[in-house]
Amino acid sequence: MALPKDLEVPFTQFACIGTGFSGIALGATIQRWYNIPTSSIQFFDSQPCVGGTWTINQYPGAACDVPSALYSFSFERNPNWTRFLPPHDELRAYLTRVAEKYNLIPRMKFNAKVTKAEWIPDRTNPRWRLTTLDLPTNTTSHHDCQFLFSGSGQFNSPRPLDVPGIESFQGPVIHSARWDHSIPLKDKKVVIFGNGCTAAQIVPSILPETAHLTQIVRSKHWIYPPVDAKVSPLTKKLLASTPGATWLQRFIVYYLADKDWVGFLLTPSGAKFRQKRKEMAERYMKTTAPEKYHALLVPEFEIGCKRRVFDSGYLECLHSDKITLTNQTPTAILPNGVEMAGGSTIEADVLVLANGFETNTPTTLLPVHGIAPSTLQSHWSSDYPGPEAYNCTSLHNFPNFFLLWGPNTATGHTSAVMAIENAVNFALRVIKPCLEGKCSVVDVTEQAEKEYVERMQEALQKTVFTSETCDSWYTARDKKTGRMVWNGMTYPWSQARYWWDCLWVRRRDFVYSGPATGRSVIVKKRRSGLWFAAFAVMALGGLLAWVDRNPDSRLALALAGSRFGVVLPVLRTCGLGLLGRKGLNWR
Ligand SMILES: Cc1cc2nc3c(=O)[nH]c(=O)nc-3n(C[C@H](O)[C@H](O)[C@H](O)COP(=O)(O)OP(=O)(O)OC[C@H]3O[C@@H](n4cnc5c(N)ncnc54)[C@H](O)[C@@H]3O)c2cc1C
Ligand SMILES: NC(=O)c1ccc[n+]([C@@H]2O[C@H](COP(=O)([O-])OP(=O)(O)OC[C@H]3O[C@@H](n4cnc5c(N)ncnc54)[C@H](OP(=O)(O)O)[C@@H]3O)[C@@H](O)[C@H]2O)c1
C-alpha cells in the first residue's frame, strides 16, 4: 500500500460509493490503464447487489432508452444483446458479468450505506475517512482511502408524493424505484401518478392485469415512435464473428444519437431541428393515441426541454377501456382512493408513484466533508446556488475526490455511460502524477472551478432548458419569477466535446501537493504504431471542439447534416475506440 496507514482502520488506495455503471467503469479502468490490482479498491453500496440503477429499478417494463450498443462500456462491447433496448434484468446481468470479469465483486461491500466521508488533512497521511452503516446489523464502521470516487448516481432519492394524506391510504403504495413484485395487481384498481419515461414503460406492462388503471397526468412529454426491436440470431452471429462489427454498430448509434445535440441550442439551426422533430412527434402521437387524450398528451413546449420518451406501447394501450387518463389535480389521498379537485374520488386498491426523483437539491446529497469548513451541502448552497463541478467531476477544497456522472453530465439525447467513462478517464488522468509517486494530494483551484461553472451556466442559458415554457427536473427555478436560476443536471455541449475536455488535463487548474509516496504506476507499453492515428483523431477532436463553439457556422451545419456528417463522426468514434483500447496509454 502506498501510504502509511492507521492500523485500526482498513485502508485502500481507492474507494468508491456505488456499484453501478460508474463504480464498475472505475474498477475496470484502474486495471486496464494502470495495472492497479483490485485489492487497491473498496466499493460500498447500500443495495444488496451490483448494478445500481438496474438493480434499483425493477418495475414492470423497465428497460434502457438508448440502444445498448452505446448504453454499455466501450471496453466491454457485447454482441449478444437480445434487443436494441434490453430490459433491466439483461442490463443487470451484463453489469454483473463485467464486474466478475474484472474481479470486482469480492471488493464490493453491499447493504453498506456511506453515511459520512471526511477529509483528514494529516500531513504525513492525508486521506478520506468513510463512515459506513451496515444496514442488516445497523452497525457503523470506518474505512480510509487516498482517492474517493462518488458513483452514487443521480436518481436514488424517490420524490415524495406532493399530495397530502398518503399515510392514510389503506392499500399498498409502490414507488417505481422501490417496486415490490409480491404486491398483486391482478384485478386491482390502480392509480398511477406521473407520465414520464418511467410511467410510459409501466402503464402498458401492468394494464392487462389490472381491473382498471387511472393515470394522473400533470405535465406533458414528447413521445417518439418506438426504436426497440429484437436482435436476430444472424445479426448476433455477425456482430460476434466480424472484426470491428461491434465498434461500427457503436459508432453508428453514437453518431445518430449525438447529432441530436444541435436541437438543444437556441440557434437558427437548433430551432429548425426542433421544428422538424416536433412535427414528427406530434404526427406520431396524434395518429397513435386516442383523440380524446390529444389535449392531455401533446406538449406545447419545445422538443428537448425534457428527455424524450421512446414509445414502448404506451400510446397504443390508451385505446383500452381499462385505462382512464385525467389531468385533474389530486387534492388528497383518502383511505380508499384519491380525492380530485372538484370533489370526485377515484377509488384505488394500489397506488403507483412514477413521480420521479429528487434532483437539483443539495438536501439528498452524500454528507461529504472536504477541507473544513467545506461540505458538499455548503459548497452547493452557499458557494454556488446548486450542484456543479469542474469538468463535472472535481470540487475545490475536496482533494482527491471525484464525482462520476456528476453535476451537468446528464444528457437528454444519448447514453450516460459515455459520460461516465469519460469522467472516469479524466479523473484517472488528473491523479496520474500522484500514482507515479510525485505527490499524494490533488485539488482543483477555486478559480478554475469558478470559471468552468460560469462557462457552463452561460452556455446553458443559450439552450432550450432556459425557456419559460420548459419546466423539468433539469432546472431549478425562482418560485416567484419562474426564471431558471440553476441547471445542475444537463450538459450544454455535445458528448464529443466532453470526451475532448476529458482527454486533456490542464495541470495549472490543479494543485498537486502532499508527501511523495514513492509508488510508481505500472504503465503498459505504448503501441507506437497507433500514434499517428491518435494524432489524426486529436486533430479531428480539435475541429469538432471548434464546431461545438460555433454551431451555426457553415462547417458545423455541414457536419451536422446527414449528407456530410457521416465520415467525420465515424472517424471521431474510431479515434475514441483507439484511444480507449486496451494497451494504448494515451492519458
Ligand atoms: C429507470 C431508469 C432508466 C434509465 N435509463 C437510462 C438510459 O436508457 N440511458 C441512459 O443514458 N441513462 C439512463 N438512466 C440514467 C442512469 O441512472 C444512468 O445511465 C446510469 O445507470 C448511472 O450509473 P451510476 O453508476 O452513475 O449510478 P447508479 O446506477 O444510480 O448507481 C448508484 C449506486 O450508488 C449507491 N449509493 C448511492 N448513495 C449511496 C450511499 N450513500 N452509500 C452507499 N451506496 C450508495 C446506490 O445504491 C446505487 O447502487 C436511467 C435511470 C433510471 C432511473
Ligand atoms: N430508459 C428509460 O426509458 C428510462 C426510464 C425511466 C427513467 N429514465 C430516466 O429517469 C429520469 C426520470 O424519469 P421518471 O419518469 O421517473 O421521472 P420524471 O421524468 O421526473 O417524470 C415524473 C412525472 O411525474 C409527474 N408528477 C410528479 N408528481 C405528480 C403528481 N402529484 N401528480 C401527477 N403527476 C406527478 C411529473 O410532473 P411534473 O413535471 O409536473 O413534476 C413528471 O411528469 C428520466 O428523465 C430518464 O433520464 C429513463
XYZ file of C-alpha atoms and ligand atoms in Angstrom:
688
model
C 0.000 0.000 0.000
C 1.283 3.402 -0.917
C 0.625 5.453 2.165
C 1.279 4.796 5.833
C -1.955 3.779 7.449
C -3.761 3.802 10.700
C -3.839 0.118 11.541
C -7.163 0.496 13.328
C -8.999 1.427 10.161
C -8.873 -0.581 6.944
C -7.216 1.329 4.104
C -7.332 1.014 0.336
C -5.836 3.434 -2.141
C -9.225 3.839 -3.874
C -12.764 3.745 -2.535
C -15.959 4.167 -4.496
C -19.519 4.791 -3.365
C -21.806 2.868 -5.690
C -21.545 -0.237 -7.820
C -23.464 0.810 -10.925
C -22.012 1.727 -14.300
C -19.780 4.345 -12.641
C -18.228 2.109 -9.995
C -17.639 -0.743 -12.406
C -16.097 1.581 -15.018
C -13.685 2.851 -12.372
C -12.754 -0.611 -11.088
C -12.126 -1.912 -14.592
C -10.216 1.159 -15.800
C -7.681 1.292 -12.971
C -6.730 -2.226 -14.005
C -6.856 -1.695 -17.762
C -4.832 1.507 -17.664
C -2.524 1.247 -14.704
C -2.473 -2.428 -13.767
C -3.554 -1.449 -10.272
C -4.727 -4.621 -8.530
C -8.332 -4.943 -7.401
C -7.154 -5.243 -3.815
C -6.447 -1.477 -4.013
C -10.118 -0.580 -4.287
C -13.098 -0.957 -1.984
C -16.688 -0.342 -3.096
C -19.668 0.367 -0.874
C -23.287 0.113 -1.926
C -26.460 0.323 0.091
C -28.091 -2.111 -2.329
C -27.798 -5.861 -1.802
C -26.082 -6.461 -5.153
C -24.201 -4.922 -8.057
C -25.905 -2.901 -10.814
C -27.020 0.464 -9.377
C -29.937 1.828 -11.408
C -30.551 -1.595 -12.901
C -30.830 -3.268 -9.521
C -32.924 -0.486 -8.056
C -35.390 -0.111 -10.932
C -37.119 -3.419 -11.399
C -40.571 -2.087 -12.195
C -42.512 -3.863 -14.949
C -41.297 -2.707 -18.355
C -38.019 -1.159 -17.089
C -35.542 -1.002 -19.961
C -32.981 1.429 -21.325
C -33.932 4.033 -23.911
C -30.563 4.299 -25.636
C -29.553 1.275 -27.722
C -27.355 -0.958 -25.608
C -24.683 -0.919 -28.305
C -23.947 2.539 -26.873
C -25.502 2.099 -23.446
C -22.676 -0.245 -22.392
C -18.933 0.052 -21.836
C -16.750 0.807 -24.862
C -14.211 -1.670 -23.471
C -16.794 -4.422 -22.978
C -18.894 -4.405 -26.131
C -21.482 -7.151 -26.200
C -22.641 -8.798 -29.429
C -25.339 -10.782 -27.622
C -27.915 -8.199 -26.567
C -31.345 -9.708 -27.171
C -32.948 -6.349 -28.048
C -31.838 -2.883 -29.112
C -33.254 -1.604 -25.817
C -32.803 -4.550 -23.469
C -34.773 -4.886 -20.230
C -33.409 -4.187 -16.758
C -32.536 -7.812 -15.920
C -30.373 -8.151 -19.025
C -28.578 -4.903 -18.199
C -28.030 -6.071 -14.646
C -26.690 -9.421 -15.865
C -24.289 -7.550 -18.199
C -23.025 -5.359 -15.342
C -22.581 -8.389 -13.097
C -20.611 -10.142 -15.833
C -18.275 -7.191 -16.306
C -17.800 -6.809 -12.543
C -16.985 -10.512 -12.299
C -14.589 -10.376 -15.243
C -12.553 -7.659 -13.523
C -12.819 -9.479 -10.204
C -14.588 -6.539 -8.584
C -17.355 -8.379 -6.732
C -15.106 -9.522 -3.829
C -14.155 -5.864 -3.384
C -17.780 -4.732 -3.052
C -19.454 -4.368 0.306
C -23.221 -4.476 -0.167
C -26.001 -3.345 2.189
C -23.429 -0.786 3.332
C -24.535 2.813 3.246
C -21.889 5.505 3.341
C -23.188 7.969 5.911
C -20.205 10.314 6.000
C -16.997 10.983 4.118
C -14.485 13.233 5.814
C -11.139 14.550 4.586
C -8.367 14.023 7.139
C -5.662 16.604 6.362
C -2.920 14.630 8.127
C 0.476 15.921 6.918
C 2.054 12.531 6.517
C -1.043 10.590 5.617
C -3.741 12.809 4.075
C -6.781 10.672 3.352
C -10.532 10.253 3.274
C -12.326 8.512 6.098
C -15.674 6.941 5.302
C -18.252 6.085 7.896
C -20.436 3.247 6.729
C -23.591 1.768 8.136
C -24.083 -1.941 7.745
C -27.812 -1.996 7.068
C -28.662 -5.546 8.250
C -26.866 -5.162 11.592
C -27.204 -1.386 11.998
C -23.532 -1.128 12.959
C -21.121 1.556 11.834
C -17.518 1.160 10.794
C -14.798 3.206 9.124
C -12.713 2.848 6.014
C -9.825 5.058 4.869
C -8.686 5.707 1.317
C -6.416 8.030 -0.612
C -8.785 8.647 -3.537
C -12.535 8.781 -3.111
C -14.958 8.435 -6.020
C -18.667 9.022 -5.854
C -20.540 6.787 -8.263
C -23.708 7.268 -6.292
C -25.932 8.173 -9.244
C -28.479 10.925 -9.714
C -31.755 9.051 -9.334
C -31.536 7.498 -5.911
C -33.998 9.564 -3.934
C -37.586 8.935 -4.976
C -39.532 12.181 -4.973
C -42.115 12.155 -2.158
C -45.682 12.476 -3.438
C -46.782 16.084 -3.146
C -50.407 15.198 -2.383
C -51.350 15.148 1.309
C -52.690 12.105 3.139
C -50.560 9.269 1.725
C -50.187 7.724 5.204
C -53.950 7.250 5.415
C -54.144 5.040 2.311
C -55.174 1.510 3.260
C -53.621 -0.377 0.350
C -50.038 -0.675 -0.866
C -48.160 2.338 -2.250
C -45.297 1.467 -4.635
C -42.690 3.888 -5.970
C -41.287 2.840 -9.356
C -37.773 2.693 -7.870
C -38.908 0.528 -4.935
C -41.055 -1.970 -6.844
C -42.328 -4.892 -4.828
C -43.266 -7.752 -7.132
C -45.052 -9.555 -4.314
C -47.833 -6.951 -4.360
C -50.552 -8.349 -6.624
C -52.021 -6.030 -9.246
C -54.278 -8.645 -10.770
C -57.874 -7.401 -10.893
C -56.963 -4.415 -8.737
C -57.971 -0.823 -9.229
C -54.694 1.020 -9.644
C -53.960 4.753 -9.728
C -50.599 5.825 -11.157
C -49.126 9.290 -10.638
C -46.895 10.672 -13.378
C -46.379 10.163 -17.078
C -42.634 10.488 -17.674
C -40.226 7.863 -19.092
C -40.933 5.550 -16.171
C -44.733 5.677 -16.306
C -44.663 5.213 -20.097
C -42.964 1.854 -19.508
C -45.057 0.781 -16.502
C -48.527 1.533 -17.914
C -48.512 -0.837 -20.936
C -46.825 -3.531 -18.831
C -49.337 -3.626 -15.967
C -52.529 -2.574 -17.735
C -53.556 -6.083 -18.915
C -53.671 -7.481 -15.375
C -55.355 -4.588 -13.575
C -59.105 -4.262 -13.198
C -58.755 -0.589 -14.059
C -55.865 1.838 -14.266
C -56.237 5.585 -13.793
C -53.263 7.724 -14.748
C -52.923 11.163 -13.220
C -51.161 13.326 -15.749
C -49.743 16.656 -14.638
C -47.206 17.581 -17.251
C -46.569 16.509 -20.812
C -43.719 14.737 -22.574
C -42.775 14.458 -26.221
C -43.175 10.842 -27.256
C -41.229 9.474 -30.226
C -42.019 6.350 -32.279
C -40.511 3.130 -30.896
C -36.923 2.247 -31.730
C -36.817 -1.106 -29.994
C -36.643 -4.438 -31.816
C -35.418 -7.951 -31.243
C -31.870 -8.624 -32.391
C -31.966 -11.562 -34.791
C -29.673 -14.577 -34.276
C -27.993 -13.761 -37.607
C -27.199 -10.193 -36.506
C -25.759 -11.503 -33.244
C -23.635 -14.002 -35.137
C -22.347 -11.303 -37.485
C -21.594 -8.962 -34.605
C -19.742 -11.695 -32.743
C -17.736 -13.005 -35.680
C -16.926 -9.912 -37.773
C -13.887 -7.990 -36.537
C -14.828 -4.403 -35.749
C -18.574 -5.008 -36.166
C -19.489 -4.094 -32.593
C -17.380 -0.951 -32.937
C -19.107 0.009 -36.142
C -22.508 -0.591 -34.585
C -21.490 1.574 -31.623
C -20.202 4.371 -33.921
C -23.446 4.461 -35.845
C -25.616 4.585 -32.733
C -23.316 7.195 -31.206
C -23.494 9.364 -34.308
C -27.240 9.085 -34.719
C -27.768 9.989 -31.051
C -25.168 12.722 -30.579
C -26.069 14.666 -33.693
C -29.391 15.489 -31.961
C -27.423 17.709 -29.575
C -27.868 20.582 -32.021
C -31.563 20.544 -31.038
C -30.794 21.913 -27.568
C -29.297 25.138 -28.891
C -31.201 28.406 -29.203
C -29.780 28.972 -32.672
C -31.488 29.018 -36.063
C -30.224 25.522 -36.842
C -31.417 24.329 -33.415
C -34.855 25.845 -33.991
C -35.085 24.201 -37.405
C -34.119 20.848 -35.936
C -36.666 21.157 -33.126
C -39.421 22.153 -35.507
C -38.810 19.079 -37.670
C -38.723 16.758 -34.665
C -41.809 18.398 -33.207
C -43.776 17.801 -36.386
C -42.665 14.177 -36.451
C -43.512 13.532 -32.781
C -46.838 15.365 -32.945
C -47.848 13.381 -36.013
C -46.899 10.139 -34.296
C -48.659 10.982 -31.035
C -51.847 12.100 -32.760
C -52.042 9.091 -35.043
C -51.334 6.585 -32.256
C -53.160 7.909 -29.162
C -56.962 8.203 -28.952
C -58.161 11.648 -29.986
C -59.832 12.287 -26.614
C -56.388 12.385 -24.999
C -54.543 14.555 -27.519
C -55.003 17.736 -25.480
C -53.709 15.972 -22.355
C -50.690 14.499 -24.020
C -49.271 16.696 -26.761
C -46.894 19.275 -25.257
C -46.755 22.967 -26.090
C -43.127 23.314 -25.007
C -40.187 22.791 -27.285
C -38.644 19.433 -28.069
C -35.515 18.955 -25.980
C -36.812 20.569 -22.779
C -37.200 17.148 -21.213
C -35.754 13.770 -22.085
C -37.783 12.393 -24.991
C -39.786 9.242 -24.354
C -39.492 6.416 -26.874
C -42.894 4.797 -27.051
C -42.929 1.225 -25.856
C -46.634 0.547 -26.392
C -47.915 3.347 -24.156
C -49.902 5.411 -26.671
C -51.483 2.347 -28.257
C -52.673 0.957 -24.911
C -54.602 4.157 -24.206
C -57.290 2.767 -26.540
C -58.146 0.149 -23.890
C -61.387 0.535 -21.903
C -59.423 -0.364 -18.809
C -57.481 2.913 -18.687
C -58.533 6.466 -17.892
C -56.262 9.480 -18.145
C -57.026 12.582 -16.166
C -55.287 15.895 -15.742
C -57.469 16.959 -12.832
C -55.469 17.922 -9.764
C -55.360 15.361 -6.973
C -56.101 17.181 -3.703
C -55.837 14.413 -1.090
C -55.122 10.749 -0.657
C -58.014 9.054 1.095
C -58.013 5.591 2.728
C -59.757 4.146 -0.338
C -58.537 6.300 -3.195
C -57.663 9.768 -4.425
C -59.746 12.883 -3.994
C -59.661 15.137 -7.016
C -60.230 18.878 -7.390
C -63.981 19.299 -7.752
C -64.670 16.725 -5.053
C -64.812 13.450 -7.021
C -62.948 10.359 -5.738
C -61.015 7.842 -7.807
C -61.203 4.522 -5.984
C -57.940 2.615 -5.688
C -56.622 -0.639 -4.227
C -52.995 0.184 -5.096
C -51.181 3.476 -5.710
C -48.184 3.528 -8.046
C -45.846 6.516 -7.875
C -43.979 7.187 -11.097
C -43.458 10.769 -9.997
C -39.692 10.902 -10.493
C -36.718 11.676 -8.299
C -35.262 14.493 -6.226
C -32.794 16.412 -8.403
C -31.089 19.799 -8.263
C -31.338 19.821 -4.499
C -28.435 19.563 -2.088
C -30.635 18.011 0.598
C -30.329 14.482 -0.760
C -26.552 14.614 -1.061
C -23.943 12.443 0.491
C -22.575 14.103 3.622
C -19.092 14.759 2.249
C -16.867 17.000 4.385
C -13.903 18.395 2.486
C -11.257 20.767 3.811
C -13.051 22.410 6.754
C -15.468 24.103 6.758
C -16.482 22.971 3.250
C -19.199 20.361 2.989
C -20.911 19.310 -0.191
C -24.058 20.816 1.236
C -22.448 24.224 1.904
C -20.481 24.162 -1.353
C -23.669 23.708 -3.332
C -25.868 26.057 -1.398
C -23.713 29.000 -0.326
C -20.624 28.897 -2.589
C -22.805 28.049 -5.610
C -26.595 28.068 -5.859
C -26.781 24.402 -6.850
C -24.830 21.320 -7.915
C -21.786 21.958 -10.153
C -18.237 20.707 -10.572
C -15.124 21.483 -12.574
C -15.405 19.365 -15.725
C -18.385 17.761 -13.964
C -16.011 15.857 -11.653
C -13.897 17.979 -9.256
C -14.585 20.471 -6.480
C -12.181 22.913 -4.848
C -11.470 22.006 -1.202
C -12.435 18.398 -1.855
C -8.994 16.971 -2.622
C -8.630 13.510 -4.140
C -12.422 13.390 -4.582
C -14.157 12.828 -7.911
C -17.780 12.716 -8.921
C -18.643 10.198 -11.610
C -21.750 11.050 -13.629
C -21.691 14.193 -11.518
C -23.421 17.545 -11.974
C -24.249 18.551 -15.563
C -23.402 15.189 -17.089
C -26.971 14.064 -17.762
C -27.899 14.153 -21.417
C -31.346 14.389 -22.887
C -30.405 12.584 -26.041
C -27.675 9.998 -25.588
C -26.014 7.470 -23.313
C -24.980 8.308 -19.756
C -22.396 5.534 -19.958
C -20.257 7.569 -22.372
C -20.204 10.473 -19.940
C -19.396 8.096 -17.086
C -16.446 6.551 -18.936
C -15.138 9.993 -19.847
C -15.370 11.190 -16.232
C -13.517 8.094 -15.014
C -10.814 8.574 -17.642
C -10.468 12.252 -16.759
C -10.139 11.606 -13.025
C -7.516 8.918 -13.619
C -5.560 11.328 -15.831
C -5.766 14.005 -13.098
C -4.340 11.729 -10.401
C -1.639 10.204 -12.591
C 1.225 12.290 -11.072
C 0.204 11.016 -7.632
C 0.017 7.450 -8.884
C 3.529 7.951 -10.207
C 4.619 8.803 -6.689
C 5.286 12.552 -7.200
C 2.584 13.708 -4.774
C -0.292 12.346 -2.774
C -2.942 15.074 -2.950
C -4.586 16.899 -5.833
C -7.151 19.675 -5.573
C -8.733 21.766 -8.310
C -8.221 25.503 -7.860
C -11.088 27.716 -6.788
C -10.532 29.960 -9.805
C -10.629 27.086 -12.299
C -13.832 25.704 -10.824
C -15.482 29.130 -10.779
C -14.563 29.893 -14.387
C -15.701 26.488 -15.582
C -19.027 26.791 -13.809
C -19.605 30.286 -15.188
C -18.931 28.978 -18.699
C -21.267 26.057 -18.100
C -24.181 28.143 -16.797
C -23.658 30.733 -19.531
C -23.794 28.022 -22.192
C -26.902 26.556 -20.565
C -28.578 29.960 -20.858
C -28.318 29.519 -24.621
C -30.222 26.229 -24.597
C -33.909 25.308 -24.652
C -33.760 24.343 -20.987
C -33.988 28.037 -20.050
C -37.143 28.817 -21.990
C -40.060 29.770 -19.755
C -42.392 27.070 -21.037
C -39.741 24.463 -20.400
C -40.150 23.156 -16.865
C -38.338 19.949 -16.000
C -36.231 18.320 -13.306
C -33.169 19.613 -15.152
C -33.650 23.126 -13.839
C -34.256 24.891 -10.553
C -36.444 27.964 -10.948
C -37.198 31.028 -8.934
C -40.612 30.318 -7.422
C -41.802 33.919 -7.939
C -40.460 34.819 -11.372
C -40.279 31.309 -12.871
C -36.819 32.148 -14.253
C -34.205 29.419 -14.399
C -31.769 30.038 -11.540
C -29.660 26.931 -11.878
C -29.224 23.901 -14.034
C -27.017 21.380 -12.279
C -28.150 18.472 -14.389
C -27.642 18.772 -18.138
C -24.595 19.204 -20.328
C -24.946 22.032 -22.862
C -22.388 20.776 -25.343
C -22.011 17.619 -27.413
C -20.636 14.427 -25.931
C -17.701 14.732 -28.348
C -16.832 17.945 -26.530
C -16.960 16.187 -23.157
C -14.711 13.448 -24.480
C -12.320 16.109 -25.734
C -12.351 18.006 -22.434
C -11.687 14.769 -20.548
C -8.772 13.878 -22.799
C -6.654 16.773 -21.586
C -5.829 17.753 -18.051
C -4.902 21.433 -17.665
C -2.376 20.843 -14.915
C -2.420 24.543 -13.994
C -6.035 24.105 -12.890
C -4.901 21.699 -10.176
C -2.643 21.984 -7.153
C -0.562 18.883 -6.546
C 0.846 18.507 -3.032
C 1.365 16.132 -0.150
C 4.173 13.720 0.559
C 5.559 11.816 -2.393
C 4.624 8.211 -1.868
C 7.258 6.554 -3.996
C 4.662 4.422 -5.706
C 5.031 4.235 -9.453
C 2.366 3.260 -11.875
C 2.940 0.136 -13.841
C 2.186 1.613 -17.204
C 1.501 -0.723 -20.053
C 3.667 -0.455 -23.140
C 2.651 2.026 -25.767
C 1.851 0.802 -29.180
C 3.797 3.291 -31.220
C 2.062 2.177 -34.421
C -1.092 3.841 -33.163
C 0.477 7.255 -32.543
C -0.327 8.550 -35.977
C -3.944 7.519 -35.665
C -4.131 9.135 -32.245
C -2.794 12.452 -33.622
C -5.239 12.353 -36.509
C -8.067 11.824 -34.085
C -6.883 14.687 -31.905
C -6.882 16.995 -34.894
C -10.429 15.925 -35.642
C -11.347 16.375 -31.994
C -9.991 19.938 -32.154
C -12.078 20.600 -35.223
C -15.165 19.261 -33.516
C -14.493 21.297 -30.392
C -14.345 24.384 -32.638
C -17.594 23.343 -34.263
C -19.129 22.989 -30.796
C -18.328 26.610 -30.083
C -19.505 27.824 -33.472
C -22.606 25.717 -34.000
C -24.100 27.976 -36.650
C -21.086 28.091 -38.889
C -21.379 26.587 -42.339
C -18.940 23.900 -41.415
C -20.962 22.948 -38.327
C -24.138 22.779 -40.344
C -22.435 20.702 -42.987
C -21.134 18.291 -40.352
C -24.486 18.076 -38.624
C -26.257 17.435 -41.918
C -26.647 13.777 -42.666
C -25.119 14.066 -46.133
C -21.722 15.255 -44.932
C -21.853 14.230 -41.354
C -21.114 10.546 -41.663
C -17.389 10.312 -42.298
C -16.154 12.594 -39.535
C -18.176 11.161 -36.669
C -17.182 7.680 -37.738
C -13.526 8.728 -37.665
C -14.084 10.539 -34.401
C -15.555 7.477 -32.794
C -12.852 5.294 -34.372
C -10.459 7.546 -32.541
C -12.385 7.045 -29.329
C -12.012 3.362 -29.892
C -8.291 3.570 -30.481
C -7.692 5.804 -27.505
C -9.695 3.649 -25.189
C -8.175 0.447 -26.487
C -6.504 -1.833 -24.045
C -2.786 -1.306 -24.017
C -2.730 2.186 -25.509
C -1.620 4.547 -22.818
C -2.977 7.803 -24.167
C -3.557 9.716 -20.985
C -35.335 3.777 -14.692
C -34.127 4.444 -15.258
C -33.761 4.197 -16.550
C -32.646 4.804 -17.090
N -32.345 4.580 -18.405
C -31.310 5.201 -18.962
C -30.994 5.018 -20.342
O -31.674 4.300 -21.049
N -29.954 5.682 -20.856
C -29.188 6.496 -20.099
O -28.240 7.070 -20.628
N -29.435 6.682 -18.785
C -30.481 6.059 -18.210
N -30.764 6.258 -16.879
C -29.842 7.021 -16.055
C -28.947 6.017 -15.252
O -29.113 6.289 -13.916
C -27.504 6.073 -15.727
O -27.488 5.672 -17.081
C -26.528 5.137 -15.015
O -27.096 3.905 -14.727
C -25.951 5.771 -13.772
O -24.980 4.902 -13.248
P -24.216 5.240 -11.891
O -23.364 4.074 -11.598
O -23.571 6.565 -12.003
O -25.357 5.403 -10.805
P -26.428 4.366 -10.321
O -26.665 3.330 -11.329
O -27.589 5.188 -9.863
O -25.739 3.655 -9.071
C -25.500 4.355 -7.896
C -25.319 3.357 -6.766
O -24.818 4.073 -5.639
C -25.454 3.591 -4.489
N -25.432 4.625 -3.459
C -25.915 5.877 -3.534
N -25.693 6.531 -2.384
C -25.042 5.652 -1.575
C -24.533 5.736 -0.258
N -24.659 6.838 0.473
N -23.921 4.659 0.254
C -23.785 3.512 -0.439
N -24.259 3.384 -1.707
C -24.879 4.449 -2.257
C -26.864 3.257 -4.936
O -27.428 2.278 -4.074
C -26.617 2.715 -6.334
O -26.484 1.319 -6.325
C -31.882 5.667 -16.315
C -32.260 5.925 -14.987
C -33.379 5.332 -14.463
C -33.770 5.638 -13.057
N -34.582 4.138 -20.041
C -35.686 4.760 -19.907
O -36.525 4.723 -20.748
C -35.943 5.477 -18.642
C -36.993 5.037 -17.891
C -37.250 5.684 -16.720
C -36.484 6.739 -16.305
N -35.435 7.147 -17.058
C -34.580 8.254 -16.586
O -35.052 8.685 -15.336
C -35.467 10.036 -15.411
C -36.689 10.220 -14.544
O -37.829 9.668 -15.187
P -39.200 9.494 -14.416
O -40.232 9.201 -15.423
O -39.037 8.547 -13.302
O -39.419 10.918 -13.749
P -39.825 12.334 -14.443
O -39.297 12.450 -15.797
O -39.477 13.387 -13.457
O -41.395 12.214 -14.571
C -42.211 12.194 -13.443
C -43.559 12.739 -13.836
O -44.437 12.630 -12.731
C -45.140 13.829 -12.623
N -45.673 14.025 -11.277
C -44.987 14.294 -10.144
N -45.844 14.430 -9.123
C -47.086 14.263 -9.623
C -48.387 14.322 -9.071
N -48.595 14.592 -7.798
N -49.435 14.115 -9.884
C -49.258 13.852 -11.173
N -48.048 13.801 -11.765
C -46.982 13.997 -11.000
C -44.144 14.888 -13.007
O -44.807 16.079 -13.315
P -44.042 17.495 -13.115
O -43.043 17.525 -14.218
O -45.131 18.478 -13.253
O -43.402 17.473 -11.764
C -43.491 14.217 -14.208
O -44.226 14.407 -15.379
C -35.703 10.265 -16.897
O -35.612 11.566 -17.302
C -34.634 9.408 -17.525
O -33.420 10.082 -17.535
C -35.163 6.537 -18.233
